[in-house]
Structure formats: structure tokens, C-alpha cells
mmCIF file of C-alpha atoms in Angstrom:
data_model
loop_
_atom_site.group_PDB
_atom_site.id
_atom_site.type_symbol
_atom_site.label_atom_id
_atom_site.label_comp_id
_atom_site.label_asym_id
_atom_site.label_seq_id
_atom_site.Cartn_x
_atom_site.Cartn_y
_atom_site.Cartn_z
ATOM 1 C CA MET B 1268 33.044 13.957 -26.945
ATOM 2 C CA SER B 1269 30.335 15.337 -24.832
ATOM 3 C CA GLU B 1270 26.812 15.509 -25.950
ATOM 4 C CA ALA B 1271 23.719 17.226 -24.804
ATOM 5 C CA PRO B 1272 21.367 14.999 -22.289
ATOM 6 C CA GLY B 1273 18.328 15.382 -24.808
ATOM 7 C CA GLN B 1274 20.109 14.165 -27.778
ATOM 8 C CA LYS B 1275 20.712 10.376 -29.058
ATOM 9 C CA ALA B 1276 24.267 9.364 -30.349
ATOM 10 C CA LYS B 1277 24.225 8.837 -33.919
ATOM 11 C CA PRO B 1278 24.798 5.217 -35.138
ATOM 12 C CA LYS B 1279 28.004 4.442 -36.852
ATOM 13 C CA ILE B 1280 26.411 2.055 -39.024
ATOM 14 C CA SER B 1281 23.397 2.768 -41.172
ATOM 15 C CA ALA B 1282 20.212 0.969 -40.223
ATOM 16 C CA SER B 1283 20.273 -1.331 -44.130
ATOM 17 C CA ARG B 1284 23.900 -2.474 -42.945
ATOM 18 C CA ARG B 1285 22.844 -3.100 -39.217
ATOM 19 C CA LEU B 1286 19.860 -4.761 -40.324
ATOM 20 C CA PHE B 1287 21.907 -7.019 -42.920
ATOM 21 C CA LEU B 1288 24.173 -8.100 -40.482
ATOM 22 C CA LYS B 1289 21.536 -8.859 -37.904
ATOM 23 C CA THR B 1290 20.049 -11.373 -40.373
ATOM 24 C CA LYS B 1291 23.163 -12.644 -41.463
ATOM 25 C CA LEU B 1292 23.647 -13.280 -37.258
ATOM 26 C CA MET B 1293 20.298 -14.887 -37.172
ATOM 27 C CA LYS B 1294 20.903 -17.531 -40.238
ATOM 28 C CA ARG B 1295 24.313 -18.033 -38.931
ATOM 29 C CA ALA B 1296 22.559 -19.047 -35.139
ATOM 30 C CA MET B 1297 20.059 -21.103 -36.940
ATOM 31 C CA THR B 1298 22.403 -23.042 -38.681
ATOM 32 C CA MET B 1299 24.435 -23.883 -35.783
ATOM 33 C CA LEU B 1300 21.709 -24.686 -33.748
ATOM 34 C CA VAL B 1301 20.381 -27.152 -36.403
ATOM 35 C CA THR B 1302 23.715 -28.597 -36.417
ATOM 36 C CA ASP B 1303 23.848 -28.988 -32.643
ATOM 37 C CA LYS B 1304 20.849 -30.465 -32.401
ATOM 38 C CA GLU B 1305 22.089 -33.274 -35.137
ATOM 39 C CA ASN B 1306 25.323 -33.939 -33.230
ATOM 40 C CA ARG B 1307 23.365 -34.347 -30.060
ATOM 41 C CA ARG B 1308 20.794 -37.059 -31.697
ATOM 42 C CA LEU B 1309 24.133 -38.565 -33.531
ATOM 43 C CA GLU B 1310 25.711 -38.896 -30.030
ATOM 44 C CA ARG B 1311 22.551 -39.975 -27.958
ATOM 45 C CA GLU B 1312 22.160 -42.816 -30.880
ATOM 46 C CA ARG B 1313 25.588 -43.684 -30.524
ATOM 47 C CA VAL B 1314 25.761 -44.136 -26.796
ATOM 48 C CA LEU B 1315 22.507 -46.175 -26.604
ATOM 49 C CA ALA B 1316 23.621 -48.633 -29.158
ATOM 50 C CA GLU B 1317 27.159 -48.644 -27.150
ATOM 51 C CA ARG B 1318 25.370 -49.476 -23.556
ATOM 52 C CA VAL B 1319 22.050 -51.261 -25.115
ATOM 53 C CA PRO B 1320 22.822 -54.009 -27.301
ATOM 54 C CA PRO B 1321 19.886 -54.798 -29.721
ATOM 55 C CA LEU B 1322 17.648 -57.707 -28.511
ATOM 56 C CA GLN B 1323 17.452 -60.742 -30.244
ATOM 57 C CA LEU B 1324 13.954 -62.216 -29.446
ATOM 58 C CA SER B 1325 13.534 -64.489 -32.759
ATOM 59 C CA GLY B 1326 14.088 -68.339 -31.816
ATOM 60 C CA LEU B 1327 14.299 -67.959 -28.132
ATOM 61 C CA SER B 1328 12.005 -70.255 -25.984
ATOM 62 C CA VAL B 1329 9.772 -68.972 -23.327
ATOM 63 C CA GLN B 1330 11.929 -69.977 -20.580
ATOM 64 C CA ASP B 1331 14.653 -68.012 -21.998
ATOM 65 C CA LEU B 1332 12.305 -64.574 -22.692
ATOM 66 C CA GLN B 1333 11.268 -65.134 -18.791
ATOM 67 C CA ASN B 1334 15.272 -64.861 -18.150
ATOM 68 C CA LEU B 1335 15.557 -61.673 -20.503
ATOM 69 C CA CYS B 1336 12.732 -59.996 -18.935
ATOM 70 C CA LYS B 1337 13.826 -60.513 -15.113
ATOM 71 C CA GLU B 1338 17.674 -59.445 -16.309
ATOM 72 C CA LEU B 1339 15.988 -56.250 -17.960
ATOM 73 C CA SER B 1340 13.917 -55.778 -14.561
ATOM 74 C CA GLN B 1341 17.019 -55.925 -12.630
ATOM 75 C CA LYS B 1342 18.966 -53.730 -14.988
ATOM 76 C CA ILE B 1343 16.168 -51.332 -14.367
ATOM 77 C CA ASP B 1344 16.096 -51.302 -11.058
ATOM 78 C CA VAL B 1345 19.693 -50.287 -10.838
ATOM 79 C CA VAL B 1346 19.084 -47.572 -13.015
ATOM 80 C CA ASP B 1347 16.303 -46.685 -11.074
ATOM 81 C CA GLU B 1348 18.908 -46.582 -8.150
ATOM 82 C CA GLU B 1349 21.172 -44.505 -9.535
ATOM 83 C CA ARG B 1350 18.658 -42.007 -10.427
ATOM 84 C CA TYR B 1351 17.555 -41.777 -7.127
ATOM 85 C CA ASP B 1352 21.022 -41.565 -5.556
ATOM 86 C CA ILE B 1353 21.834 -38.677 -8.412
ATOM 87 C CA ASN B 1354 18.872 -36.866 -7.753
ATOM 88 C CA SER B 1355 19.199 -36.884 -3.956
ATOM 89 C CA LYS B 1356 22.731 -35.707 -4.305
ATOM 90 C CA VAL B 1357 21.768 -32.729 -6.778
ATOM 91 C CA SER B 1358 18.857 -31.785 -3.939
ATOM 92 C CA LYS B 1359 21.406 -31.846 -1.118
ATOM 93 C CA SER B 1360 23.877 -29.719 -3.051
ATOM 94 C CA GLU B 1361 21.186 -27.341 -4.169
ATOM 95 C CA LEU B 1362 19.947 -26.996 -0.424
ATOM 96 C CA GLU B 1363 23.572 -26.175 0.190
ATOM 97 C CA VAL B 1364 24.124 -23.483 -2.458
ATOM 98 C CA GLN B 1365 21.054 -21.765 -0.918
ATOM 99 C CA ASP B 1366 22.285 -21.918 2.633
ATOM 100 C CA LEU B 1367 25.499 -20.951 1.255
ATOM 101 C CA SER B 1368 24.177 -18.010 -0.585
ATOM 102 C CA GLN B 1369 22.113 -16.787 2.629
ATOM 103 C CA LYS B 1370 25.181 -16.779 4.420
ATOM 104 C CA ILE B 1371 27.251 -14.672 1.844
ATOM 105 C CA GLY B 1372 24.330 -12.209 2.134
ATOM 106 C CA ASP B 1373 24.038 -12.145 5.879
ATOM 107 C CA LEU B 1374 27.894 -11.591 6.020
ATOM 108 C CA LYS B 1375 27.241 -8.623 3.201
ATOM 109 C CA GLY B 1376 24.546 -7.189 5.396
ATOM 110 C CA LYS B 1377 22.092 -6.936 2.360
ATOM 111 C CA MET B 1378 18.738 -8.785 3.274
ATOM 112 C CA LYS B 1379 16.156 -9.619 0.514
ATOM 113 C CA ARG B 1380 12.858 -8.223 2.221
ATOM 114 C CA PRO B 1381 9.882 -10.351 1.291
ATOM 115 C CA ASN B 1382 6.686 -8.302 0.472
ATOM 116 C CA LEU B 1383 4.493 -8.530 3.172
ATOM 117 C CA LYS B 1384 0.710 -8.430 3.181
ATOM 118 C CA ARG B 1385 -1.827 -5.842 4.663
ATOM 119 C CA VAL B 1386 -3.683 -8.001 7.285
ATOM 120 C CA ARG B 1387 -6.608 -6.933 9.270
ATOM 121 C CA VAL B 1388 -6.980 -7.953 12.733
ATOM 122 C CA SER B 1389 -9.558 -6.811 15.479
ATOM 123 C CA ALA B 1390 -7.997 -5.381 18.783
ATOM 124 C CA ASP B 1391 -9.089 -8.599 20.387
ATOM 125 C CA ALA B 1392 -7.286 -11.458 18.533
ATOM 126 C CA MET B 1393 -4.092 -9.068 18.144
ATOM 127 C CA LEU B 1394 -4.274 -9.020 22.068
ATOM 128 C CA GLY B 1395 -5.164 -12.794 21.948
ATOM 129 C CA ALA B 1396 -1.927 -13.531 19.777
ATOM 130 C CA LEU B 1397 0.494 -11.439 21.654
ATOM 131 C CA LEU B 1398 -0.880 -12.585 25.386
ATOM 132 C CA GLY B 1399 -1.774 -16.009 24.382
ATOM 133 C CA SER B 1400 -4.300 -17.630 26.270
ATOM 134 C CA LYS B 1401 -4.033 -14.983 29.504
ATOM 135 C CA VAL B 1402 -7.032 -12.872 28.033
ATOM 136 C CA LYS B 1403 -10.076 -14.680 27.258
ATOM 137 C CA GLU B 1404 -12.802 -12.171 27.518
ATOM 138 C CA SER B 1405 -12.433 -8.670 25.659
ATOM 139 C CA VAL B 1406 -10.943 -6.052 27.170
ATOM 140 C CA ASP B 1407 -12.879 -2.869 27.891
ATOM 141 C CA PHE B 1408 -9.732 0.014 27.608
ATOM 142 C CA LYS B 1409 -12.139 2.655 28.410
ATOM 143 C CA ALA B 1410 -12.799 1.296 31.760
ATOM 144 C CA ASN B 1411 -9.199 1.412 32.610
ATOM 145 C CA LEU B 1412 -8.563 5.035 31.547
ATOM 146 C CA LYS B 1413 -8.641 7.737 34.580
ATOM 147 C CA THR B 1414 -11.766 9.794 35.265
ATOM 148 C CA VAL B 1415 -10.706 13.422 35.616
ATOM 149 C CA LYS B 1416 -13.340 16.068 37.118
ATOM 150 C CA LYS B 1417 -13.777 18.856 36.186
ATOM 151 C CA GLU B 1418 -14.585 21.500 38.974
ATOM 152 C CA ASP B 1419 -17.555 23.889 38.054
ATOM 153 C CA GLU B 1420 -16.600 27.197 36.955
ATOM 154 C CA LYS B 1421 -18.335 30.198 38.276
ATOM 155 C CA LYS B 1422 -20.465 31.496 35.102
ATOM 156 C CA GLU B 1423 -21.094 34.906 35.107
ATOM 157 C CA GLU B 1424 -24.359 36.292 33.933
ATOM 158 C CA VAL B 1425 -24.171 37.538 30.920
ATOM 159 C CA THR B 1426 -25.422 41.063 31.201
ATOM 160 C CA ASP B 1427 -25.536 44.105 29.329
ATOM 161 C CA TRP B 1428 -21.972 45.230 29.000
ATOM 162 C CA ARG B 1429 -22.420 48.611 29.461
ATOM 163 C CA LYS B 1430 -23.863 48.261 33.057
ATOM 164 C CA ASN B 1431 -20.910 45.990 33.725
ATOM 165 C CA VAL B 1432 -18.343 48.613 32.236
ATOM 166 C CA GLU B 1433 -19.650 51.616 34.232
ATOM 167 C CA SER B 1434 -19.512 49.270 37.634
ATOM 168 C CA MET B 1435 -16.184 48.706 37.286
ATOM 169 C CA SER B 1436 -14.431 51.762 36.229
ATOM 170 C CA GLY B 1437 -12.728 53.510 38.461
ATOM 171 C CA MET B 1438 -11.093 52.837 41.997
ATOM 172 C CA GLU B 1439 -14.468 51.274 43.270
ATOM 173 C CA GLY B 1440 -14.330 48.573 39.911
ATOM 174 C CA ARG B 1441 -11.099 47.614 41.020
ATOM 175 C CA LYS B 1442 -11.961 47.085 44.661
ATOM 176 C CA LYS B 1443 -14.807 44.839 43.678
ATOM 177 C CA LEU B 1444 -12.314 42.699 41.965
ATOM 178 C CA PHE B 1445 -10.002 42.606 44.694
ATOM 179 C CA ASP B 1446 -12.640 41.908 47.332
ATOM 180 C CA ALA B 1447 -14.366 39.157 45.121
ATOM 181 C CA ALA B 1448 -11.088 37.227 44.827
#
């Protein structure tokens, strides 16, 4: 079925039915989200109980407490080292992913052009950037231009045009032009 470009396709279900289904989906998603959060909390508690046994501090002497603190400090150091190693591995793999994606982009020939900002630079600063420290004083471009000397053209005096037409008419006028040249 082809439709005219200006017309919208009519929905196959009514607006009330669509609203009912949408609310039902949202309620279902909310319940799934709540149960997922609860499952994650329970899993976290289970893992922590498994890895870290509860501390029995009552009835310990000062020497035992100090030994316990040293053991915990050593465990913290080990965990920090593992975390650092994992973070460095993740950052290294992220750099590899960026490098590979750039290589893929180069192979495809699609380069993402960065947005360039308009920068206003004077001619002297631009020349200094292009030529380096070779040019120390400002360059006078007008002095380097070639000068062209204009020949003075003969200016005819402006007189009454009627006299000029009468004097140039006929063969005598043509002879004057010929002699003048």
C-alpha cells in the first residue's frame, strides 16, 4: 500500500490500548529493576561474607590487635596493587581499541574532521610562523612591487566641436590626420 507523502500512517492499535500496554511495560520494567537491585545487593553481601570473615575483636590483647592491623594493612596493599594492575591493563586495552578503531577508519577512508576555530593572525605573525626567525622586521610588500611608468598622453584641447568637425571634413582633414601621425 503506497501512501501520499503528506499523510501519516494510521496506527494499527488504538491510543488507549497503546497507553495501557506502555504502562504495563513500565510497571514490569520497574519490578524487574527492583528485583535486579535486590539480587545484586544479596550477591555482594554473599561475596563479602565469603572473602572477609567477620572480625572477632573482643578478648584480644593489644599485641594481637596490632598484629591484626598489620595483617589487614598488608591485605589492603595487595588489593591496591591488584586494582592498580587492573586499571593499567584496562587503560592499555582502551588505547589499543582507540588505535585499532583509528586504523579501521584510515582503511575505510573516512576521517572525522575536527571542528576548526577561526583564528585572526596578522600578516607579520603569519610570515613569522611560516618562515621562522628568518624575518625579524616587518616586510614592506609595497616596496617590492614593480613600478610602471605611464607615458604622458597628448591631451587635446577641448574646443568647440563644430569648428573641429568643419576643419576635419573633406580630404584636407584626412591629410591633417595623416600628417599628424
